Coordinates of N, CA and C in Angstrom, one line a residue:
T77 N -8.8 42.8 -12.2 CA -9.0 42.8 -11.0 C -8.6 41.5 -10.4
K78 N -7.6 40.8 -10.9 CA -6.7 39.9 -10.3 C -5.2 40.0 -10.4
I79 N -4.6 39.2 -9.6 CA -3.0 39.3 -9.6 C -2.8 38.0 -10.7
T80 N -2.2 38.5 -12.0 CA -1.8 37.3 -13.0 C -0.9 36.2 -12.4
E81 N -0.8 35.3 -13.5 CA -0.3 33.9 -13.5 C 1.5 34.5 -13.0
E82 N 2.1 33.7 -12.3 CA 3.6 34.4 -11.8 C 3.9 35.5 -11.9
K83 N 2.8 36.6 -11.4 CA 3.0 37.9 -11.5 C 4.0 38.0 -10.8
F84 N 4.1 37.5 -9.4 CA 5.7 37.4 -8.4 C 6.2 36.5 -8.4
I85 N 6.5 35.5 -9.1 CA 7.0 34.2 -9.1 C 8.8 34.7 -8.7
N86 N 9.1 33.9 -7.6 CA 10.7 34.1 -7.1 C 11.2 35.0 -7.2
C87 N 10.1 36.1 -6.6 CA 10.6 37.4 -6.2 C 11.5 37.3 -4.4
N88 N 12.3 36.8 -4.5 CA 12.8 36.2 -3.6 C 13.2 37.5 -2.5
Q89 N 13.4 38.9 -2.8 CA 13.4 40.1 -2.0 C 12.2 40.5 -1.3
M90 N 11.1 40.0 -1.7 CA 9.9 40.4 -1.2 C 9.3 39.9 0.3
I91 N 9.1 40.9 1.2 CA 9.0 40.5 2.6 C 7.7 40.8 2.8
K92 N 7.0 41.5 2.7 CA 5.5 41.9 3.0 C 5.1 42.0 1.8
F93 N 3.4 42.0 1.7 CA 2.6 42.1 0.4 C 1.5 42.5 1.2
S94 N 0.6 43.6 0.7 CA -0.8 43.9 0.8 C -1.4 43.8 -0.1
I95 N -2.3 42.9 -0.6 CA -3.0 42.5 -1.7 C -4.4 43.7 -1.9
P96 N -4.4 44.4 -2.7 CA -5.3 45.4 -2.9 C -6.6 45.3 -2.8
H97 N -7.8 46.1 -2.6 CA -9.0 45.7 -2.1 C -9.7 45.6 -3.8
S98 N -9.3 45.9 -4.9 CA -9.7 45.9 -6.2 C -9.6 44.2 -6.5
I99 N -8.9 43.3 -6.0 CA -8.4 42.1 -6.4 C -9.4 41.0 -5.9
R100 N -10.1 40.5 -6.9 CA -10.9 39.3 -6.7 C -10.2 37.7 -6.8
K101 N -9.1 37.8 -7.5 CA -8.4 36.3 -7.9 C -6.9 36.5 -7.7
I102 N -6.6 35.7 -7.0 CA -5.1 35.4 -6.8 C -4.8 34.2 -7.9
C103 N -4.1 34.5 -9.0 CA -3.8 33.4 -10.1 C -2.9 32.3 -9.7
E104 N -2.8 31.5 -10.9 CA -1.8 30.3 -10.5 C -0.3 30.7 -10.5
K105 N 0.2 30.0 -9.5 CA 1.7 30.4 -8.8 C 1.9 32.2 -9.1
S106 N 1.1 32.9 -8.7 CA 1.5 34.2 -8.3 C 2.2 34.8 -7.8
F107 N 2.3 34.1 -6.3 CA 3.6 34.3 -5.3 C 4.6 33.2 -5.1
N108 N 4.7 32.4 -5.8 CA 5.4 31.1 -5.9 C 6.8 31.1 -5.8
G109 N 7.3 30.8 -4.7 CA 8.7 30.6 -4.8 C 9.1 32.1 -4.2
C110 N 8.4 32.8 -3.6 CA 8.7 33.9 -3.0 C 9.4 33.6 -1.3
T111 N 10.5 33.2 -1.5 CA 11.0 32.5 -0.2 C 11.3 33.4 1.4
S112 N 11.4 34.7 0.7 CA 11.1 35.8 1.8 C 10.1 36.1 2.5
L113 N 9.2 36.0 1.6 CA 7.7 36.6 2.3 C 7.3 36.1 3.7
T114 N 7.3 36.9 4.4 CA 7.1 36.6 5.8 C 5.2 36.7 6.2
E115 N 5.3 38.3 5.4 CA 3.5 38.2 5.7 C 2.8 38.9 4.5
I116 N 1.6 38.5 4.5 CA 0.1 38.5 3.3 C -1.0 38.9 3.7
Y117 N -1.2 40.1 3.1 CA -2.5 40.5 3.6 C -3.4 40.3 2.4
I118 N -4.7 39.4 2.7 CA -5.7 39.0 1.7 C -6.7 39.7 1.9
P119 N -7.2 40.0 1.2 CA -8.4 41.2 1.6 C -9.9 40.4 1.2
S120 N -11.0 41.2 1.9 CA -12.2 40.1 1.8 C -13.1 40.3 0.3
S121 N -12.2 41.3 -0.7 CA -12.7 41.0 -2.1 C -12.2 39.7 -2.9
V122 N -11.4 39.0 -2.2 CA -10.9 37.7 -3.3 C -11.6 36.7 -3.0
K123 N -11.9 36.1 -3.9 CA -13.2 35.0 -4.3 C -12.1 33.7 -4.7
K124 N -11.2 33.8 -5.0 CA -10.3 32.7 -5.3 C -8.9 32.5 -5.4
I125 N -8.2 31.6 -4.8 CA -6.7 31.4 -4.8 C -6.8 30.3 -5.5
G126 N -5.7 30.7 -6.8 CA -5.4 29.9 -7.6 C -4.4 28.8 -7.3
K127 N -4.3 27.7 -8.0 CA -3.4 26.4 -7.8 C -1.6 27.1 -7.7
C128 N -1.2 26.7 -6.5 CA 0.7 26.9 -6.2 C 0.7 28.5 -6.4
A129 N -0.5 29.2 -5.6 CA -0.4 30.5 -5.5 C 0.7 30.9 -4.9
F130 N 0.8 30.4 -3.6 CA 1.8 30.6 -2.5 C 2.9 29.2 -1.9
C131 N 2.9 28.6 -3.3 CA 4.2 27.6 -3.1 C 5.2 27.7 -2.9
G132 N 5.8 27.2 -2.2 CA 7.1 27.5 -2.0 C 7.6 28.7 -1.1
C133 N 6.3 29.4 -0.4 CA 6.7 30.6 0.7 C 7.1 30.3 1.6
S134 N 8.8 30.0 1.7 CA 9.1 29.1 2.7 C 9.1 29.7 4.2
S135 N 8.9 31.1 4.3 CA 9.1 32.1 5.2 C 7.9 32.4 5.9
L136 N 7.1 32.2 5.1 CA 5.4 32.6 5.5 C 4.7 32.0 6.7
S137 N 4.7 32.5 7.8 CA 4.3 31.6 9.1 C 2.9 32.0 9.2
K138 N 2.0 32.8 8.8 CA 1.0 33.0 9.3 C 0.0 33.6 8.3
V139 N -1.3 32.8 8.2 CA -2.0 33.1 6.6 C -3.5 33.3 7.2
N140 N -4.1 34.8 7.1 CA -5.5 34.8 7.4 C -6.4 34.8 6.0
I141 N -7.0 34.0 5.7 CA -7.9 33.7 4.9 C -9.2 34.1 5.0
P142 N -9.8 35.0 4.0 CA -11.3 35.4 4.5 C -12.1 34.8 4.2
E143 N -13.2 34.7 4.7 CA -14.7 34.0 4.3 C -14.8 34.4 3.4
T144 N -14.8 35.2 2.4 CA -15.5 35.3 1.0 C -14.6 34.4 -0.1
V145 N -13.7 33.8 0.2 CA -12.6 33.3 -0.5 C -13.4 31.8 -1.0
K146 N -13.9 31.3 -2.2 CA -14.8 30.0 -2.5 C -13.9 29.2 -2.9
S147 N -12.8 29.2 -3.2 CA -11.9 28.3 -3.7 C -10.7 28.5 -3.3
I148 N -9.8 27.5 -2.6 CA -8.4 27.3 -2.6 C -7.6 26.2 -3.4
G149 N -7.0 26.6 -4.5 CA -6.1 25.6 -5.4 C -5.3 24.6 -4.7
S150 N -5.4 23.6 -5.6 CA -4.3 22.7 -5.3 C -3.0 23.1 -4.9
Y151 N -1.9 22.9 -4.4 CA -0.9 23.0 -3.9 C -0.4 24.2 -3.5
S152 N -1.1 25.0 -3.0 CA -1.5 26.4 -2.9 C -0.7 26.8 -2.0
F153 N -0.5 26.1 -0.9 CA 0.6 26.6 0.0 C 1.5 25.3 0.3
R154 N 2.0 24.6 -0.5 CA 2.8 23.3 -0.3 C 4.5 24.0 -0.2
E155 N 4.7 23.3 0.5 CA 6.3 23.9 1.1 C 6.4 24.7 1.9
C156 N 5.2 25.5 2.3 CA 5.5 26.6 3.2 C 5.9 26.3 4.5
S157 N 7.1 26.3 4.6 CA 7.8 25.4 5.7 C 7.9 26.0 7.0
S158 N 7.3 27.4 6.7 CA 7.2 27.8 8.3 C 5.7 28.2 8.6
L159 N 5.1 27.9 7.8 CA 3.3 27.9 8.3 C 3.3 27.5 9.5
E160 N 2.9 28.1 10.3 CA 2.4 27.6 11.9 C 0.8 27.1 12.0
E161 N 0.0 27.9 11.4 CA -1.2 27.8 11.5 C -2.4 28.2 10.1
I162 N -3.3 27.9 10.1 CA -4.2 28.3 9.3 C -5.7 28.1 9.6
C163 N -6.4 29.0 9.3 CA -8.0 28.3 9.5 C -8.5 28.7 8.2
I164 N -9.7 27.6 7.6 CA -10.1 27.4 6.5 C -11.2 28.1 6.8
P165 N -11.9 29.0 5.8 CA -12.8 29.8 6.2 C -13.9 28.4 5.5
P166 N -15.2 29.2 6.0 CA -16.4 28.3 6.1 C -17.2 28.4 4.8
S167 N -16.8 28.9 3.8 CA -17.2 29.0 2.4 C -16.2 27.9 1.5
I168 N -15.4 27.0 2.2 CA -14.7 26.2 1.5 C -15.0 24.6 1.6
E169 N -15.4 23.8 0.3 CA -16.2 22.7 0.7 C -15.2 21.4 0.7
M170 N -13.7 22.0 -0.1 CA -12.7 20.7 -0.5 C -11.7 21.3 -0.1
I171 N -10.7 20.5 0.7 CA -9.3 21.0 0.6 C -8.7 19.8 -0.3
K172 N -8.3 20.6 -1.2 CA -7.9 19.9 -2.4 C -6.4 19.5 -2.5
E173 N -6.4 18.8 -3.6 CA -4.9 17.8 -3.5 C -3.3 19.2 -3.3
H174 N -2.9 18.0 -2.3 CA -1.3 18.6 -1.9 C -1.7 20.3 -1.5
T175 N -2.8 20.8 -0.8 CA -2.6 22.0 -0.6 C -1.4 22.4 0.5
F176 N -1.5 21.8 1.7 CA -0.6 22.1 2.5 C 0.7 21.0 2.9
D177 N 0.5 20.2 1.6 CA 1.8 19.3 1.7 C 3.0 19.8 2.0
M178 N 3.7 19.2 3.1 CA 4.8 19.4 3.1 C 5.0 20.8 4.1
C179 N 4.2 21.4 4.8 CA 3.7 22.6 5.4 C 4.4 21.8 7.1
V180 N 5.7 21.8 7.3 CA 6.4 21.2 8.3 C 6.4 21.9 9.5
S181 N 5.9 22.5 9.6 CA 6.0 23.8 11.1 C 4.5 23.7 11.2
L182 N 3.2 23.4 10.5 CA 1.9 23.4 10.6 C 1.4 22.7 11.9
A183 N 1.2 23.4 12.9 CA 0.7 22.6 14.3 C -0.8 22.7 14.4
N184 N -1.4 23.7 13.7 CA -3.1 24.3 14.3 C -3.8 24.4 12.6
I185 N -4.7 23.9 12.7 CA -5.6 23.6 11.7 C -6.7 23.9 12.1
K186 N -7.4 24.7 11.9 CA -9.0 24.5 11.9 C -9.8 24.5 10.4
I187 N -10.6 23.2 10.8 CA -11.2 23.0 9.3 C -13.0 23.2 9.3
P188 N -13.2 24.0 9.0 CA -15.2 24.4 9.2 C -16.0 23.1 8.9
E189 N -17.2 23.2 9.3 CA -18.4 22.1 8.9 C -18.7 22.4 7.6
S190 N -18.3 23.0 7.0 CA -18.3 23.2 5.4 C -17.6 22.1 4.6
V191 N -16.4 21.6 4.8 CA -15.6 20.9 4.3 C -16.1 19.5 4.3
K192 N -16.0 19.1 3.0 CA -16.6 17.4 2.7 C -15.5 16.6 2.3
T193 N -14.5 17.2 1.8 CA -13.5 16.2 1.2 C -11.7 16.8 1.7
I194 N -11.0 15.9 2.3 CA -9.9 16.0 2.5 C -9.1 15.6 1.2
G195 N -8.4 16.4 0.3 CA -8.0 15.8 -1.0 C -6.6 15.1 -1.0
N196 N -6.3 14.4 -1.9 CA -5.0 13.8 -1.8 C -4.1 14.4 -1.5
N197 N -3.1 13.9 -0.5 CA -1.9 14.2 0.4 C -2.1 15.9 0.7
A198 N -3.2 16.1 1.0 CA -3.4 17.6 1.3 C -2.8 18.3 2.4
F199 N -2.6 17.1 3.5 CA -1.6 17.5 4.7 C -0.6 16.5 4.8
F200 N 0.0 16.2 3.7 CA 1.3 14.8 3.4 C 2.6 15.8 4.4
R201 N 3.0 14.9 5.0 CA 4.3 15.4 5.6 C 4.3 16.6 6.7
C202 N 3.4 16.9 7.4 CA 2.9 18.1 8.0 C 3.3 17.6 9.6
S203 N 4.5 17.3 9.6 CA 5.0 16.8 10.9 C 5.1 17.4 12.0
K204 N 4.2 18.6 12.2 CA 4.3 19.0 13.7 C 2.7 18.9 14.2
L205 N 2.0 18.3 13.3 CA 0.5 18.2 13.6 C 0.6 17.2 14.6
K206 N -0.2 17.5 15.7 CA -0.3 16.4 17.0 C -1.6 15.9 17.1
S207 N -2.9 16.9 16.2 CA -4.0 16.4 16.5 C -5.0 17.3 15.4
I208 N -5.9 16.5 15.0 CA -6.8 17.1 13.8 C -8.3 16.9 14.4
S209 N -9.2 17.7 14.4 CA -10.5 17.7 14.6 C -11.0 17.8 13.2
L210 N -11.9 16.8 12.9 CA -12.3 16.5 11.8 C -14.0 16.9 11.8
P211 N -14.8 17.5 11.2 CA -15.8 18.1 11.3 C -16.9 17.0 10.8
S212 N -18.0 16.9 11.1 CA -18.9 15.9 11.2 C -19.4 15.9 9.5
S213 N -19.0 16.9 8.6 CA -19.4 17.4 7.2 C -18.5 16.5 6.4
I214 N -17.3 15.8 7.0 CA -16.4 15.4 6.2 C -17.2 13.9 5.5
E215 N -16.8 13.6 4.1 CA -17.3 12.5 3.5 C -16.3 11.8 3.2
S216 N -15.0 12.3 2.5 CA -14.3 11.6 2.1 C -12.7 11.8 2.5
I217 N -12.0 11.1 2.9 CA -10.5 11.4 3.2 C -9.7 10.6 2.1
E218 N -8.9 11.3 1.3 CA -8.5 10.6 -0.1 C -7.0 10.2 0.6
D219 N -6.5 9.6 -1.0 CA -5.1 9.0 -0.5 C -4.0 9.7 -0.3
F220 N -3.3 9.3 0.8 CA -2.4 10.0 1.5 C -2.1 11.5 1.9
A221 N -3.6 11.5 2.6 CA -3.9 12.9 3.0 C -3.5 13.3 4.1
F222 N -3.2 12.4 4.9 CA -2.3 12.7 6.4 C -1.0 11.8 6.4
C223 N -0.7 11.5 5.4 CA 0.7 10.3 5.3 C 1.6 11.1 5.6
E224 N 2.6 10.2 6.7 CA 3.7 10.6 7.2 C 4.1 12.3 7.9
C225 N 2.7 11.9 8.9 CA 2.1 13.1 9.7 C 2.9 12.2 11.4
S226 N 4.1 12.6 11.1 CA 4.8 11.8 12.2 C 4.7 12.4 13.8
S227 N 4.0 13.8 14.0 CA 3.6 14.0 15.3 C 1.9 13.7 15.8
L228 N 1.4 13.2 14.8 CA -0.1 13.1 14.8 C -0.2 11.9 15.6
E229 N -1.0 12.4 16.9 CA -1.2 11.1 17.9 C -2.5 11.1 18.3
Q230 N -3.4 11.9 17.5 CA -4.9 12.0 17.8 C -5.8 12.4 16.7
V231 N -6.7 11.6 16.4 CA -7.5 11.9 15.2 C -8.8 11.5 15.3
S232 N -9.9 11.9 15.1 CA -11.2 11.2 15.2 C -11.9 11.4 14.1
I233 N -12.4 10.0 13.5 CA -12.9 10.1 12.1 C -14.6 10.3 12.2
P234 N -14.9 11.3 11.7 CA -16.3 11.8 11.9 C -17.1 10.7 11.5
P235 N -18.8 10.8 11.7 CA -19.8 9.5 11.6 C -20.1 9.6 10.1
N236 N -19.8 10.6 8.9 CA -20.5 10.6 7.9 C -19.5 10.2 6.9
V237 N -18.3 10.1 7.3 CA -17.1 9.5 6.6 C -17.4 8.2 5.5
K238 N -17.5 8.2 4.4 CA -17.8 7.3 3.4 C -16.6 6.6 2.9
S239 N -15.6 6.8 2.8 CA -14.4 6.5 2.0 C -13.0 7.1 2.7
I240 N -12.3 6.1 2.9 CA -10.8 6.5 3.2 C -10.0 5.8 2.4
G241 N -8.9 6.7 1.7 CA -8.4 6.3 0.5 C -6.9 5.5 0.9
K242 N -6.1 5.1 0.1 CA -5.2 4.8 0.4 C -4.0 5.3 1.1
C243 N -3.3 4.8 1.9 CA -2.3 5.3 2.8 C -2.5 6.6 3.4
A244 N -4.0 6.4 3.7 CA -4.3 7.7 4.3 C -3.6 8.6 5.5
F245 N -3.2 7.3 6.5 CA -2.5 7.8 7.8 C -1.2 6.8 7.7
K246 N -0.7 6.3 6.5 CA 0.9 5.6 6.4 C 1.6 6.6 7.2
L247 N 2.5 5.9 8.0 CA 3.5 6.6 8.8 C 3.2 7.4 9.5
C248 N 2.1 7.0 10.5 CA 1.8 8.1 11.6 C 2.3 7.3 12.7
P249 N 3.6 7.3 13.0 CA 4.3 6.8 13.9 C 3.5 6.8 15.6
L250 N 3.1 7.7 15.7 CA 2.7 8.2 17.0 C 1.2 8.0 17.6
L251 N 0.0 7.7 16.2 CA -1.1 7.4 16.2 C -1.5 6.2 17.1
K252 N -2.4 6.3 18.3 CA -2.4 5.5 19.3 C -3.8 4.4 19.3
K253 N -4.9 5.0 19.0 CA -6.0 4.8 18.8 C -7.2 5.2 17.9
I254 N -7.8 4.4 17.2 CA -8.7 5.1 16.1 C -9.8 4.2 15.7
S255 N -11.2 4.4 15.6 CA -12.4 3.9 15.5 C -12.7 4.1 13.8
I256 N -13.0 3.4 13.2 CA -13.6 3.8 11.9 C -15.2 3.4 12.0
P257 N -15.6 4.6 11.6 CA -17.4 4.4 11.6 C -18.0 3.7 10.4
S258 N -19.2 3.1 11.0 CA -20.1 2.1 10.0 C -20.4 2.8 8.9
S259 N -20.5 4.0 8.8 CA -20.4 4.8 7.3 C -19.6 4.4 6.1
V260 N -18.5 4.0 6.7 CA -17.4 3.6 6.1 C -17.8 2.8 4.9
I261 N -17.6 2.9 3.5 CA -18.0 1.8 2.6 C -16.8 1.5 1.7
F262 N -15.6 2.3 1.7 CA -14.6 2.0 1.0 C -13.2 2.4 1.7
F263 N -12.5 1.3 1.9 CA -11.2 1.5 3.1 C -10.1 1.0 2.3
G264 N -9.2 2.3 1.8 CA -7.9 1.7 0.9 C -6.9 0.9 1.7
S265 N -6.1 0.4 0.5 CA -4.9 -0.2 1.0 C -4.0 0.7 1.9
Q266 N -3.2 -0.2 2.9 CA -2.1 0.5 3.9 C -2.7 1.7 4.5
V267 N -4.0 2.0 4.8 CA -4.1 3.0 5.4 C -3.3 3.4 6.6
F268 N -3.3 2.5 7.5 CA -2.6 2.4 8.8 C -1.2 1.9 8.7
N269 N -0.3 1.7 7.5 CA 0.7 1.1 7.4 C 1.8 1.8 8.2
K270 N 2.5 0.9 9.1 CA 3.9 1.5 9.9 C 3.3 2.4 11.0
C271 N 2.3 2.4 11.0 CA 1.8 3.2 12.3 C 1.8 2.7 13.6
I272 N 3.3 2.5 13.7 CA 4.1 1.4 14.8 C 3.4 1.4 16.4
S273 N 2.9 2.7 16.5 CA 2.1 3.0 18.1 C 0.9 2.5 17.9
L274 N 0.0 2.1 17.1 CA -1.4 2.1 16.8 C -1.7 0.7 17.7
F275 N -2.4 0.7 19.1 CA -3.1 -0.6 19.3 C -4.0 -0.7 19.8
E276 N -5.0 -0.1 19.2 CA -6.6 -0.3 19.2 C -7.3 0.3 18.0
L277 N -7.7 -0.2 17.4 CA -8.3 0.0 15.5 C -9.7 -0.8 15.5
T278 N -10.7 -0.2 15.7 CA -12.0 -0.4 15.5 C -12.7 -0.1 14.1
I279 N -13.0 -1.4 13.9 CA -13.0 -1.5 12.4 C -14.8 -2.2 12.1
P280 N -15.7 -1.5 11.4 CA -17.1 -1.9 11.3 C -17.0 -3.3 10.7
N281 N -17.9 -4.2 10.5 CA -18.1 -5.2 9.7 C -18.4 -4.6 8.3
G282 N -17.9 -5.6 7.6 CA -18.5 -5.3 5.9 C -17.3 -4.4 5.2
I283 N -16.0 -4.1 5.9 CA -14.9 -3.6 5.1 C -13.7 -4.6 5.1

């Protein structure tokens, strides 16, 4: 009831794939490097997407992740350079490290209220992302989370965030205005380094 590790790794002729309803787990690197894959159907039977499952699927433009999925592994969609939009299901509590790293076409992302942590490099170099709406459930934005999001103009830090890691918004040259809530107790180094358009930054006492 699973697609095993590296099952279809580097199957460069695969264009479409429909995962059977008997599958509960997509294991590590199952579709890694399937550069011609444009469409993948993930059924509601799937509970877990493993590390690097779709990493390097550079032709994949859209993925529908069912609400039954409880865990999305790190690097799962890294370098899916044609991926334009993604909807995170409300069963997910953490967007893990490098999950959407270098998804350079990603312009729309919906993050549900269930998510508490944005992991290291989760959206690193998502250069088409113009705005991001972070839900009030977010408590931690980790290192390099939105680093080099070169089109990012607007982000609102929710009032329950306790930690913002180093370089979290580094090299976001179009970011103009941001307010850090009083809930923040850890503020890393170089968070807004080289944000050359940033003209208004509100930081609470004690940071």
